[in-house]
Amino acid sequence: MDLRCRGLWIWGVRTVWQTEGDGEFFCPRCGGDRNYSRRTGTRRLTVFNIPVLHRGSAGTVVECGVCQERFALDALDQPTSSRFAAMLRDAVHTVALAVLTAGGATSRHARQAALEAVRAAGFTDCTEDQLIGLLAALAADEGRLPGSDEPLPGAVDGCGTWLSIELHEALGPLTPHLAPQGRERILLQGARIALADGPYRPAEREALAAVGRALLLPDEDTARLLEAAARTPS
C-alpha cells in the first residue's frame, strides 16, 4: 500500500530484490532456454522513499532474464531443452544396450536396429564397432555366460546388475518430463531392437519389462505394447 501527498510518496511497502545466483533454465513464458537470476525479496516500509522498517520476506523467485517474469523455484526442476535432449539420448542408448545384452548382442540385425535408434536419438557418430566394444565390456564385467541365455549370478530384470541400475538412473530423471506417448515410444524402440532378429527371447521380455517399470508404465500397458510390436510387420 502506498500513499501520495502532492505527487510524493509519503509511505508504503516496497519489495527490495537481491540477486543470489544465476544460470540457465527453461522459461515457461518464453517457451525456451533462457538465463535466469535467483532473487530473494525483502518487504520494507518506506517513508518518503526511505526504507525504515523490515516487513518480512517476499520469498525467493526465479526471474527470466528476457521476459522478466518471476516464477517459483520449482521452475528450475524443468530441464532445459539441451539437457532434455541429452537425457533422452542417454535413455535410448541405455535401453538399446539392455536389450542387446539380454539376447541380441550376436545378431547383426539387432545391432543395426540398435544403431539406428541410438543415432536417431543424438549419438550420430556411434559406430557398430563402438557398440560391440561396449557389449564386450558389459559381458566381461557382469553380462551373460558365453553361449548361454542365462544371466550371470546377481543379474536382475533380464540384464546385468550394473545395467539394471543404469536403466533406473537413465530413465528415472527423464520419465516425469515425458508424456505417456513419449514413454511408450522408448519402450517400443527397445521392442523393435529385440524383434529385429526374431521373436522375443525370455530374457529380452524381462529386460523390456524392466524398461517399462523404469518408465512407470503399468505392467498391462507394457505387455500390450510388446504384443502390438510383435504383430507389426518389420
GROMACS .gro file of C-alpha atoms in nm:
model
  234
    1MET     CA    1   0.000   0.000   0.000
    2ASP     CA    2   0.128   0.350  -0.090
    3LEU     CA    3   0.003   0.696   0.000
    4ARG     CA    4   0.081   1.010  -0.202
    5CYS     CA    5   0.094   1.372  -0.096
    6ARG     CA    6   0.113   1.627  -0.380
    7GLY     CA    7   0.281   1.374  -0.607
    8LEU     CA    8   0.525   1.250  -0.344
    9TRP     CA    9   0.520   0.907  -0.183
   10ILE     CA   10   0.456   0.952   0.192
   11TRP     CA   11   0.477   0.588   0.296
   12GLY     CA   12   0.427   0.244   0.158
   13VAL     CA   13   0.560  -0.110   0.146
   14ARG     CA   14   0.817  -0.185  -0.120
   15THR     CA   15   0.991  -0.509  -0.209
   16VAL     CA   16   1.366  -0.495  -0.247
   17TRP     CA   17   1.513  -0.779  -0.454
   18GLN     CA   18   1.864  -0.914  -0.412
   19THR     CA   19   2.026  -1.144  -0.670
   20GLU     CA   20   2.179  -1.457  -0.515
   21GLY     CA   21   2.275  -1.656  -0.822
   22ASP     CA   22   2.208  -1.716  -1.188
   23GLY     CA   23   2.205  -1.987  -1.451
   24GLU     CA   24   2.005  -2.123  -1.743
   25PHE     CA   25   1.651  -2.261  -1.726
   26PHE     CA   26   1.352  -2.338  -1.945
   27CYS     CA   27   1.129  -2.031  -1.922
   28PRO     CA   28   0.758  -2.132  -1.922
   29ARG     CA   29   0.656  -1.794  -2.063
   30CYS     CA   30   0.922  -1.766  -2.335
   31GLY     CA   31   0.895  -2.136  -2.418
   32GLY     CA   32   1.270  -2.182  -2.450
   33ASP     CA   33   1.603  -2.185  -2.269
   34ARG     CA   34   1.685  -1.852  -2.106
   35ASN     CA   35   1.924  -1.708  -1.849
   36TYR     CA   36   1.773  -1.654  -1.507
   37SER     CA   37   1.851  -1.477  -1.181
   38ARG     CA   38   1.768  -1.632  -0.846
   39ARG     CA   39   1.640  -1.343  -0.636
   40THR     CA   40   1.522  -1.308  -0.277
   41GLY     CA   41   1.283  -1.028  -0.185
   42THR     CA   42   1.254  -0.833   0.138
   43ARG     CA   43   0.948  -0.618   0.214
   44ARG     CA   44   1.030  -0.282   0.368
   45LEU     CA   45   0.816   0.000   0.498
   46THR     CA   46   0.928   0.323   0.331
   47VAL     CA   47   0.865   0.682   0.429
   48PHE     CA   48   0.932   0.936   0.155
   49ASN     CA   49   1.101   0.650  -0.038
   50ILE     CA   50   1.341   0.585   0.251
   51PRO     CA   51   1.334   0.227   0.387
   52VAL     CA   52   1.272   0.241   0.762
   53LEU     CA   53   1.127  -0.092   0.877
   54HIS     CA   54   1.165  -0.456   0.774
   55ARG     CA   55   0.825  -0.605   0.693
   56GLY     CA   56   0.921  -0.965   0.626
   57SER     CA   57   1.040  -1.178   0.340
   58ALA     CA   58   0.884  -1.186  -0.005
   59GLY     CA   59   1.040  -1.526  -0.074
   60THR     CA   60   1.282  -1.642  -0.338
   61VAL     CA   61   1.194  -1.646  -0.706
   62VAL     CA   62   1.346  -1.724  -1.044
   63GLU     CA   63   1.343  -1.422  -1.275
   64CYS     CA   64   1.379  -1.470  -1.651
   65GLY     CA   65   1.649  -1.252  -1.800
   66VAL     CA   66   1.443  -1.195  -2.117
   67CYS     CA   67   1.074  -1.157  -2.027
   68GLN     CA   68   1.146  -1.053  -1.663
   69GLU     CA   69   0.865  -1.282  -1.543
   70ARG     CA   70   0.914  -1.429  -1.196
   71PHE     CA   71   0.846  -1.793  -1.116
   72ALA     CA   72   0.856  -2.021  -0.814
   73LEU     CA   73   1.177  -2.214  -0.758
   74ASP     CA   74   1.021  -2.535  -0.892
   75ALA     CA   75   1.059  -2.382  -1.240
   76LEU     CA   76   1.421  -2.499  -1.216
   77ASP     CA   77   1.301  -2.860  -1.198
   78GLN     CA   78   1.212  -2.849  -1.568
   79PRO     CA   79   1.522  -2.943  -1.770
   80THR     CA   80   1.648  -2.707  -2.036
   81SER     CA   81   1.597  -2.812  -2.397
   82SER     CA   82   1.962  -2.914  -2.430
   83ARG     CA   83   1.954  -3.109  -2.104
   84PHE     CA   84   1.630  -3.284  -2.203
   85ALA     CA   85   1.782  -3.386  -2.538
   86ALA     CA   86   2.087  -3.529  -2.359
   87MET     CA   87   1.869  -3.719  -2.111
   88LEU     CA   88   1.662  -3.867  -2.395
   89ARG     CA   89   1.975  -3.964  -2.589
   90ASP     CA   90   2.125  -4.140  -2.286
   91ALA     CA   91   1.797  -4.317  -2.214
   92VAL     CA   92   1.769  -4.462  -2.565
   93HIS     CA   93   2.134  -4.567  -2.556
   94THR     CA   94   2.091  -4.747  -2.222
   95VAL     CA   95   1.771  -4.922  -2.336
   96ALA     CA   96   1.946  -5.040  -2.653
   97LEU     CA   97   2.234  -5.185  -2.451
   98ALA     CA   98   1.993  -5.353  -2.210
   99VAL     CA   99   1.802  -5.524  -2.491
  100LEU     CA  100   2.115  -5.634  -2.676
  101THR     CA  101   2.272  -5.767  -2.359
  102ALA     CA  102   1.954  -5.965  -2.294
  103GLY     CA  103   1.989  -6.166  -2.614
  104GLY     CA  104   2.065  -5.987  -2.938
  105ALA     CA  105   2.430  -5.895  -2.900
  106THR     CA  106   2.545  -6.153  -3.156
  107SER     CA  107   2.283  -6.060  -3.415
  108ARG     CA  108   2.382  -5.815  -3.688
  109HIS     CA  109   2.016  -5.726  -3.744
  110ALA     CA  110   1.961  -5.644  -3.376
  111ARG     CA  111   2.279  -5.440  -3.358
  112GLN     CA  112   2.177  -5.247  -3.670
  113ALA     CA  113   1.836  -5.170  -3.519
  114ALA     CA  114   2.008  -5.052  -3.203
  115LEU     CA  115   2.246  -4.832  -3.403
  116GLU     CA  116   1.957  -4.669  -3.588
  117ALA     CA  117   1.776  -4.592  -3.261
  118VAL     CA  118   2.088  -4.456  -3.091
  119ARG     CA  119   2.186  -4.239  -3.387
  120ALA     CA  120   1.833  -4.101  -3.420
  121ALA     CA  121   1.841  -4.009  -3.051
  122GLY     CA  122   2.154  -3.798  -3.092
  123PHE     CA  123   2.462  -4.023  -3.094
  124THR     CA  124   2.505  -3.961  -3.465
  125ASP     CA  125   2.868  -4.074  -3.473
  126CYS     CA  126   2.810  -4.406  -3.294
  127THR     CA  127   2.954  -4.698  -3.491
  128GLU     CA  128   2.890  -5.070  -3.480
  129ASP     CA  129   3.244  -5.128  -3.357
  130GLN     CA  130   3.183  -4.894  -3.065
  131LEU     CA  131   2.860  -5.075  -2.984
  132ILE     CA  132   3.033  -5.414  -2.998
  133GLY     CA  133   3.306  -5.279  -2.771
  134LEU     CA  134   3.052  -5.167  -2.513
  135LEU     CA  135   2.873  -5.500  -2.525
  136ALA     CA  136   3.201  -5.685  -2.482
  137ALA     CA  137   3.287  -5.470  -2.182
  138LEU     CA  138   2.947  -5.540  -2.027
  139ALA     CA  139   2.984  -5.912  -2.086
  140ALA     CA  140   3.330  -5.911  -1.929
  141ASP     CA  141   3.205  -5.713  -1.632
  142GLU     CA  142   2.883  -5.894  -1.542
  143GLY     CA  143   2.694  -5.975  -1.858
  144ARG     CA  144   2.598  -6.327  -1.964
  145LEU     CA  145   2.777  -6.655  -1.957
  146PRO     CA  146   2.933  -6.727  -2.300
  147GLY     CA  147   2.691  -6.919  -2.521
  148SER     CA  148   2.413  -6.906  -2.262
  149ASP     CA  149   2.085  -6.718  -2.231
  150GLU     CA  150   2.119  -6.725  -1.853
  151PRO     CA  151   2.239  -6.412  -1.674
  152LEU     CA  152   2.540  -6.427  -1.451
  153PRO     CA  153   2.475  -6.467  -1.075
  154GLY     CA  154   2.347  -6.141  -0.929
  155ALA     CA  155   2.181  -6.025  -1.251
  156VAL     CA  156   1.826  -5.889  -1.224
  157ASP     CA  157   1.548  -5.770  -1.453
  158GLY     CA  158   1.675  -5.970  -1.751
  159CYS     CA  159   2.008  -5.786  -1.773
  160GLY     CA  160   2.321  -5.741  -1.568
  161THR     CA  161   2.301  -5.575  -1.227
  162TRP     CA  162   2.504  -5.278  -1.348
  163LEU     CA  163   2.280  -5.230  -1.650
  164SER     CA  164   1.967  -5.256  -1.436
  165ILE     CA  165   2.099  -4.972  -1.222
  166GLU     CA  166   2.182  -4.777  -1.537
  167LEU     CA  167   1.824  -4.818  -1.661
  168HIS     CA  168   1.684  -4.659  -1.348
  169GLU     CA  169   1.947  -4.386  -1.346
  170ALA     CA  170   1.888  -4.302  -1.712
  171LEU     CA  171   1.508  -4.330  -1.717
  172GLY     CA  172   1.421  -4.216  -1.365
  173PRO     CA  173   1.505  -3.844  -1.408
  174LEU     CA  174   1.360  -3.836  -1.760
  175THR     CA  175   1.026  -4.009  -1.702
  176PRO     CA  176   0.849  -3.724  -1.514
  177HIS     CA  177   0.910  -3.495  -1.812
  178LEU     CA  178   0.776  -3.736  -2.074
  179ALA     CA  179   0.417  -3.760  -2.190
  180PRO     CA  180   0.274  -4.115  -2.187
  181GLN     CA  181   0.330  -4.135  -2.564
  182GLY     CA  182   0.698  -4.049  -2.516
  183ARG     CA  183   0.746  -4.323  -2.258
  184GLU     CA  184   0.572  -4.573  -2.483
  185ARG     CA  185   0.794  -4.472  -2.772
  186ILE     CA  186   1.111  -4.551  -2.577
  187LEU     CA  187   0.974  -4.894  -2.485
  188LEU     CA  188   0.877  -4.963  -2.846
  189GLN     CA  189   1.225  -4.869  -2.965
  190GLY     CA  190   1.360  -5.138  -2.736
  191ALA     CA  191   1.098  -5.382  -2.863
  192ARG     CA  192   1.198  -5.323  -3.225
  193ILE     CA  193   1.560  -5.397  -3.138
  194ALA     CA  194   1.459  -5.721  -2.968
  195LEU     CA  195   1.240  -5.826  -3.263
  196ALA     CA  196   1.498  -5.743  -3.530
  197ASP     CA  197   1.637  -6.098  -3.517
  198GLY     CA  198   1.315  -6.286  -3.447
  199PRO     CA  199   1.059  -6.333  -3.166
  200TYR     CA  200   1.133  -6.214  -2.815
  201ARG     CA  201   1.364  -6.430  -2.608
  202PRO     CA  202   1.254  -6.473  -2.244
  203ALA     CA  203   1.546  -6.259  -2.127
  204GLU     CA  204   1.452  -5.986  -2.375
  205ARG     CA  205   1.098  -5.980  -2.241
  206GLU     CA  206   1.237  -5.947  -1.889
  207ALA     CA  207   1.464  -5.663  -1.993
  208LEU     CA  208   1.178  -5.482  -2.171
  209ALA     CA  209   0.955  -5.532  -1.867
  210ALA     CA  210   1.230  -5.367  -1.661
  211VAL     CA  211   1.232  -5.078  -1.908
  212GLY     CA  212   0.855  -5.044  -1.869
  213ARG     CA  213   0.881  -5.034  -1.491
  214ALA     CA  214   1.158  -4.774  -1.505
  215LEU     CA  215   0.930  -4.566  -1.730
  216LEU     CA  216   0.646  -4.605  -1.477
  217LEU     CA  217   0.427  -4.782  -1.730
  218PRO     CA  218   0.164  -5.017  -1.586
  219ASP     CA  219   0.254  -5.382  -1.643
  220GLU     CA  220  -0.057  -5.436  -1.855
  221ASP     CA  221   0.037  -5.144  -2.081
  222THR     CA  222   0.389  -5.280  -2.123
  223ALA     CA  223   0.253  -5.624  -2.215
  224ARG     CA  224   0.004  -5.470  -2.461
  225LEU     CA  225   0.271  -5.261  -2.632
  226LEU     CA  226   0.512  -5.553  -2.663
  227GLU     CA  227   0.245  -5.773  -2.816
  228ALA     CA  228   0.142  -5.497  -3.059
  229ALA     CA  229   0.506  -5.452  -3.165
  230ALA     CA  230   0.539  -5.826  -3.224
  231ARG     CA  231   0.235  -5.823  -3.456
  232THR     CA  232   0.359  -5.524  -3.655
  233PRO     CA  233   0.549  -5.618  -3.972
  234SER     CA  234   0.911  -5.500  -3.960
   0.00000   0.00000   0.00000
